[in-house]
Amino acid sequence: MREIYAGMPWWVKWIAVPVIAIFVFGGLIASVVGFVISLLFKALVFVMLVGGLIFVVRKFTSSSSSRGDW
């Protein structure tokens, strides 16, 4: 198989084979990339929400404890 592939012209190796691979596995590649991007987006939203919650809790606890000092 390697000898057959080595005897092919450059355009078969670098253009035709990748195009065929994308055509055959394109749906799988797209779904995996979409899943990874969706997961990263959800992780970013989670981090933002937790950060906002921590900010709000610290703001209210510091303001309530400073009121208690009066």
mmCIF file of N, CA and C in Angstrom:
data_model
loop_
_atom_site.group_PDB
_atom_site.id
_atom_site.type_symbol
_atom_site.label_atom_id
_atom_site.label_comp_id
_atom_site.label_asym_id
_atom_site.label_seq_id
_atom_site.Cartn_x
_atom_site.Cartn_y
_atom_site.Cartn_z
ATOM 1 N N MET A 1 0.826 -1.192 0.000
ATOM 2 C CA MET A 1 0.000 0.000 0.000
ATOM 3 C C MET A 1 0.872 1.259 0.000
ATOM 4 N N ARG A 2 1.944 1.227 0.774
ATOM 5 C CA ARG A 2 2.817 2.391 0.843
ATOM 6 C C ARG A 2 3.493 2.649 -0.495
ATOM 7 N N GLU A 3 3.840 1.583 -1.222
ATOM 8 C CA GLU A 3 4.467 1.755 -2.529
ATOM 9 C C GLU A 3 3.497 2.371 -3.530
ATOM 10 N N ILE A 4 2.242 1.940 -3.451
ATOM 11 C CA ILE A 4 1.229 2.497 -4.344
ATOM 12 C C ILE A 4 1.032 3.977 -4.047
ATOM 13 N N TYR A 5 0.942 4.329 -2.765
ATOM 14 C CA TYR A 5 0.747 5.715 -2.367
ATOM 15 C C TYR A 5 1.957 6.570 -2.722
ATOM 16 N N ALA A 6 3.166 6.008 -2.600
ATOM 17 C CA ALA A 6 4.381 6.756 -2.923
ATOM 18 C C ALA A 6 4.488 7.026 -4.419
ATOM 19 N N GLY A 7 3.907 6.181 -5.241
ATOM 20 C CA GLY A 7 3.979 6.370 -6.679
ATOM 21 C C GLY A 7 2.951 7.339 -7.240
ATOM 22 N N MET A 8 2.072 7.842 -6.408
ATOM 23 C CA MET A 8 1.036 8.764 -6.871
ATOM 24 C C MET A 8 1.606 10.174 -7.054
ATOM 25 N N PRO A 9 0.992 10.965 -7.937
ATOM 26 C CA PRO A 9 1.420 12.360 -8.093
ATOM 27 C C PRO A 9 1.155 13.174 -6.822
ATOM 28 N N TRP A 10 1.799 14.334 -6.720
ATOM 29 C CA TRP A 10 1.684 15.160 -5.510
ATOM 30 C C TRP A 10 0.262 15.628 -5.253
ATOM 31 N N TRP A 11 -0.486 15.904 -6.329
ATOM 32 C CA TRP A 11 -1.837 16.424 -6.136
ATOM 33 C C TRP A 11 -2.775 15.368 -5.582
ATOM 34 N N VAL A 12 -2.478 14.088 -5.822
ATOM 35 C CA VAL A 12 -3.300 13.021 -5.238
ATOM 36 C C VAL A 12 -3.044 12.958 -3.739
ATOM 37 N N LYS A 13 -1.763 13.058 -3.341
ATOM 38 C CA LYS A 13 -1.414 12.961 -1.925
ATOM 39 C C LYS A 13 -1.913 14.156 -1.126
ATOM 40 N N TRP A 14 -1.766 15.348 -1.679
ATOM 41 C CA TRP A 14 -2.007 16.566 -0.902
ATOM 42 C C TRP A 14 -3.355 17.223 -1.161
ATOM 43 N N ILE A 15 -4.071 16.812 -2.206
ATOM 44 C CA ILE A 15 -5.370 17.429 -2.499
ATOM 45 C C ILE A 15 -6.486 16.384 -2.506
ATOM 46 N N ALA A 16 -6.329 15.355 -3.316
ATOM 47 C CA ALA A 16 -7.427 14.396 -3.500
ATOM 48 C C ALA A 16 -7.705 13.579 -2.236
ATOM 49 N N VAL A 17 -6.668 13.071 -1.600
ATOM 50 C CA VAL A 17 -6.878 12.229 -0.411
ATOM 51 C C VAL A 17 -7.501 13.035 0.739
ATOM 52 N N PRO A 18 -6.992 14.241 1.065
ATOM 53 C CA PRO A 18 -7.670 15.008 2.122
ATOM 54 C C PRO A 18 -9.111 15.390 1.778
ATOM 55 N N VAL A 19 -9.379 15.698 0.504
ATOM 56 C CA VAL A 19 -10.753 16.035 0.108
ATOM 57 C C VAL A 19 -11.665 14.836 0.283
ATOM 58 N N ILE A 20 -11.208 13.658 -0.097
ATOM 59 C CA ILE A 20 -12.006 12.441 0.083
ATOM 60 C C ILE A 20 -12.219 12.160 1.568
ATOM 61 N N ALA A 21 -11.167 12.353 2.385
ATOM 62 C CA ALA A 21 -11.299 12.133 3.826
ATOM 63 C C ALA A 21 -12.310 13.093 4.440
ATOM 64 N N ILE A 22 -12.277 14.353 4.020
ATOM 65 C CA ILE A 22 -13.243 15.328 4.540
ATOM 66 C C ILE A 22 -14.651 14.976 4.068
ATOM 67 N N PHE A 23 -14.769 14.521 2.835
ATOM 68 C CA PHE A 23 -16.080 14.131 2.310
ATOM 69 C C PHE A 23 -16.651 12.944 3.090
ATOM 70 N N VAL A 24 -15.797 11.954 3.383
ATOM 71 C CA VAL A 24 -16.267 10.748 4.061
ATOM 72 C C VAL A 24 -16.507 11.011 5.553
ATOM 73 N N PHE A 25 -15.537 11.669 6.213
ATOM 74 C CA PHE A 25 -15.618 11.866 7.653
ATOM 75 C C PHE A 25 -16.048 13.282 8.035
ATOM 76 N N GLY A 26 -16.534 14.056 7.097
ATOM 77 C CA GLY A 26 -16.880 15.449 7.362
ATOM 78 C C GLY A 26 -17.939 15.622 8.427
ATOM 79 N N GLY A 27 -18.970 14.803 8.378
ATOM 80 C CA GLY A 27 -20.022 14.896 9.386
ATOM 81 C C GLY A 27 -19.501 14.574 10.769
ATOM 82 N N LEU A 28 -18.670 13.567 10.864
ATOM 83 C CA LEU A 28 -18.082 13.189 12.154
ATOM 84 C C LEU A 28 -17.175 14.295 12.672
ATOM 85 N N ILE A 29 -16.343 14.841 11.781
ATOM 86 C CA ILE A 29 -15.428 15.916 12.179
ATOM 87 C C ILE A 29 -16.223 17.141 12.624
ATOM 88 N N ALA A 30 -17.263 17.484 11.885
ATOM 89 C CA ALA A 30 -18.077 18.649 12.230
ATOM 90 C C ALA A 30 -18.786 18.454 13.556
ATOM 91 N N SER A 31 -19.294 17.258 13.807
ATOM 92 C CA SER A 31 -19.992 17.026 15.074
ATOM 93 C C SER A 31 -19.025 17.053 16.250
ATOM 94 N N VAL A 32 -17.827 16.521 16.075
ATOM 95 C CA VAL A 32 -16.831 16.556 17.154
ATOM 96 C C VAL A 32 -16.403 17.994 17.433
ATOM 97 N N VAL A 33 -16.137 18.764 16.375
ATOM 98 C CA VAL A 33 -15.740 20.167 16.559
ATOM 99 C C VAL A 33 -16.875 20.959 17.193
ATOM 100 N N GLY A 34 -18.097 20.729 16.753
ATOM 101 C CA GLY A 34 -19.250 21.403 17.352
ATOM 102 C C GLY A 34 -19.426 21.049 18.816
ATOM 103 N N PHE A 35 -19.222 19.777 19.155
ATOM 104 C CA PHE A 35 -19.340 19.346 20.547
ATOM 105 C C PHE A 35 -18.277 20.012 21.410
ATOM 106 N N VAL A 36 -17.044 20.091 20.908
ATOM 107 C CA VAL A 36 -15.959 20.706 21.676
ATOM 108 C C VAL A 36 -16.220 22.196 21.874
ATOM 109 N N ILE A 37 -16.658 22.881 20.820
ATOM 110 C CA ILE A 37 -16.953 24.313 20.941
ATOM 111 C C ILE A 37 -18.116 24.534 21.901
ATOM 112 N N SER A 38 -19.139 23.703 21.826
ATOM 113 C CA SER A 38 -20.269 23.812 22.745
ATOM 114 C C SER A 38 -19.831 23.585 24.186
ATOM 115 N N LEU A 39 -18.972 22.609 24.399
ATOM 116 C CA LEU A 39 -18.476 22.322 25.742
ATOM 117 C C LEU A 39 -17.651 23.482 26.279
ATOM 118 N N LEU A 40 -16.800 24.061 25.447
ATOM 119 C CA LEU A 40 -16.005 25.208 25.880
ATOM 120 C C LEU A 40 -16.892 26.408 26.201
ATOM 121 N N PHE A 41 -17.920 26.641 25.392
ATOM 122 C CA PHE A 41 -18.841 27.741 25.643
ATOM 123 C C PHE A 41 -19.582 27.538 26.955
ATOM 124 N N LYS A 42 -20.047 26.320 27.195
ATOM 125 C CA LYS A 42 -20.750 26.041 28.446
ATOM 126 C C LYS A 42 -19.823 26.189 29.641
ATOM 127 N N ALA A 43 -18.569 25.777 29.503
ATOM 128 C CA ALA A 43 -17.608 25.950 30.591
ATOM 129 C C ALA A 43 -17.353 27.428 30.853
ATOM 130 N N LEU A 44 -17.259 28.226 29.800
ATOM 131 C CA LEU A 44 -17.063 29.667 29.959
ATOM 132 C C LEU A 44 -18.258 30.306 30.653
ATOM 133 N N VAL A 45 -19.474 29.939 30.261
ATOM 134 C CA VAL A 45 -20.672 30.466 30.908
ATOM 135 C C VAL A 45 -20.705 30.050 32.377
ATOM 136 N N PHE A 46 -20.343 28.815 32.674
ATOM 137 C CA PHE A 46 -20.309 28.331 34.050
ATOM 138 C C PHE A 46 -19.327 29.138 34.887
ATOM 139 N N VAL A 47 -18.127 29.369 34.356
ATOM 140 C CA VAL A 47 -17.122 30.142 35.087
ATOM 141 C C VAL A 47 -17.606 31.567 35.318
ATOM 142 N N MET A 48 -18.242 32.170 34.322
ATOM 143 C CA MET A 48 -18.754 33.531 34.482
ATOM 144 C C MET A 48 -19.854 33.593 35.539
ATOM 145 N N LEU A 49 -20.755 32.622 35.531
ATOM 146 C CA LEU A 49 -21.836 32.621 36.519
ATOM 147 C C LEU A 49 -21.316 32.403 37.932
ATOM 148 N N VAL A 50 -20.384 31.480 38.091
ATOM 149 C CA VAL A 50 -19.807 31.244 39.420
ATOM 150 C C VAL A 50 -19.034 32.469 39.884
ATOM 151 N N GLY A 51 -18.272 33.100 38.984
ATOM 152 C CA GLY A 51 -17.552 34.317 39.339
ATOM 153 C C GLY A 51 -18.505 35.435 39.743
ATOM 154 N N GLY A 52 -19.600 35.596 39.008
ATOM 155 C CA GLY A 52 -20.591 36.600 39.363
ATOM 156 C C GLY A 52 -21.247 36.313 40.698
ATOM 157 N N LEU A 53 -21.535 35.046 40.951
ATOM 158 C CA LEU A 53 -22.123 34.665 42.236
ATOM 159 C C LEU A 53 -21.163 34.965 43.382
ATOM 160 N N ILE A 54 -19.893 34.635 43.219
ATOM 161 C CA ILE A 54 -18.902 34.921 44.253
ATOM 162 C C ILE A 54 -18.785 36.422 44.477
ATOM 163 N N PHE A 55 -18.804 37.200 43.386
ATOM 164 C CA PHE A 55 -18.720 38.660 43.511
ATOM 165 C C PHE A 55 -19.913 39.210 44.286
ATOM 166 N N VAL A 56 -21.130 38.749 43.949
ATOM 167 C CA VAL A 56 -22.331 39.243 44.620
ATOM 168 C C VAL A 56 -22.327 38.842 46.085
ATOM 169 N N VAL A 57 -21.966 37.602 46.382
ATOM 170 C CA VAL A 57 -21.953 37.137 47.770
ATOM 171 C C VAL A 57 -20.934 37.923 48.583
ATOM 172 N N ARG A 58 -19.738 38.138 48.034
ATOM 173 C CA ARG A 58 -18.729 38.908 48.767
ATOM 174 C C ARG A 58 -19.169 40.355 48.972
ATOM 175 N N LYS A 59 -19.815 40.920 47.971
ATOM 176 C CA LYS A 59 -20.269 42.321 48.090
ATOM 177 C C LYS A 59 -21.309 42.456 49.191
ATOM 178 N N PHE A 60 -22.292 41.529 49.216
ATOM 179 C CA PHE A 60 -23.330 41.620 50.234
ATOM 180 C C PHE A 60 -22.818 41.234 51.614
ATOM 181 N N THR A 61 -21.927 40.267 51.705
ATOM 182 C CA THR A 61 -21.425 39.890 53.024
ATOM 183 C C THR A 61 -20.505 40.965 53.575
ATOM 184 N N SER A 62 -19.719 41.628 52.738
ATOM 185 C CA SER A 62 -18.854 42.696 53.238
ATOM 186 C C SER A 62 -19.674 43.903 53.629
ATOM 187 N N SER A 63 -20.742 44.219 52.890
ATOM 188 C CA SER A 63 -21.561 45.372 53.248
ATOM 189 C C SER A 63 -22.389 45.089 54.498
ATOM 190 N N SER A 64 -22.835 43.860 54.685
ATOM 191 C CA SER A 64 -23.619 43.548 55.885
ATOM 192 C C SER A 64 -22.715 43.485 57.116
ATOM 193 N N SER A 65 -21.483 43.005 56.964
ATOM 194 C CA SER A 65 -20.577 42.950 58.116
ATOM 195 C C SER A 65 -20.101 44.350 58.470
ATOM 196 N N SER A 66 -19.948 45.244 57.492
ATOM 197 C CA SER A 66 -19.549 46.612 57.803
ATOM 198 C C SER A 66 -20.689 47.353 58.483
ATOM 199 N N ARG A 67 -21.948 47.015 58.168
ATOM 200 C CA ARG A 67 -23.087 47.614 58.856
ATOM 201 C C ARG A 67 -23.153 47.113 60.284
ATOM 202 N N GLY A 68 -22.745 45.872 60.498
ATOM 203 C CA GLY A 68 -22.760 45.333 61.850
ATOM 204 C C GLY A 68 -21.699 45.954 62.744
ATOM 205 N N ASP A 69 -20.647 46.527 62.145
ATOM 206 C CA ASP A 69 -19.605 47.147 62.938
ATOM 207 C C ASP A 69 -20.057 48.471 63.526
ATOM 208 N N TRP A 70 -21.063 49.109 62.911
ATOM 209 C CA TRP A 70 -21.506 50.436 63.397
ATOM 210 C C TRP A 70 -22.087 50.239 64.737
#
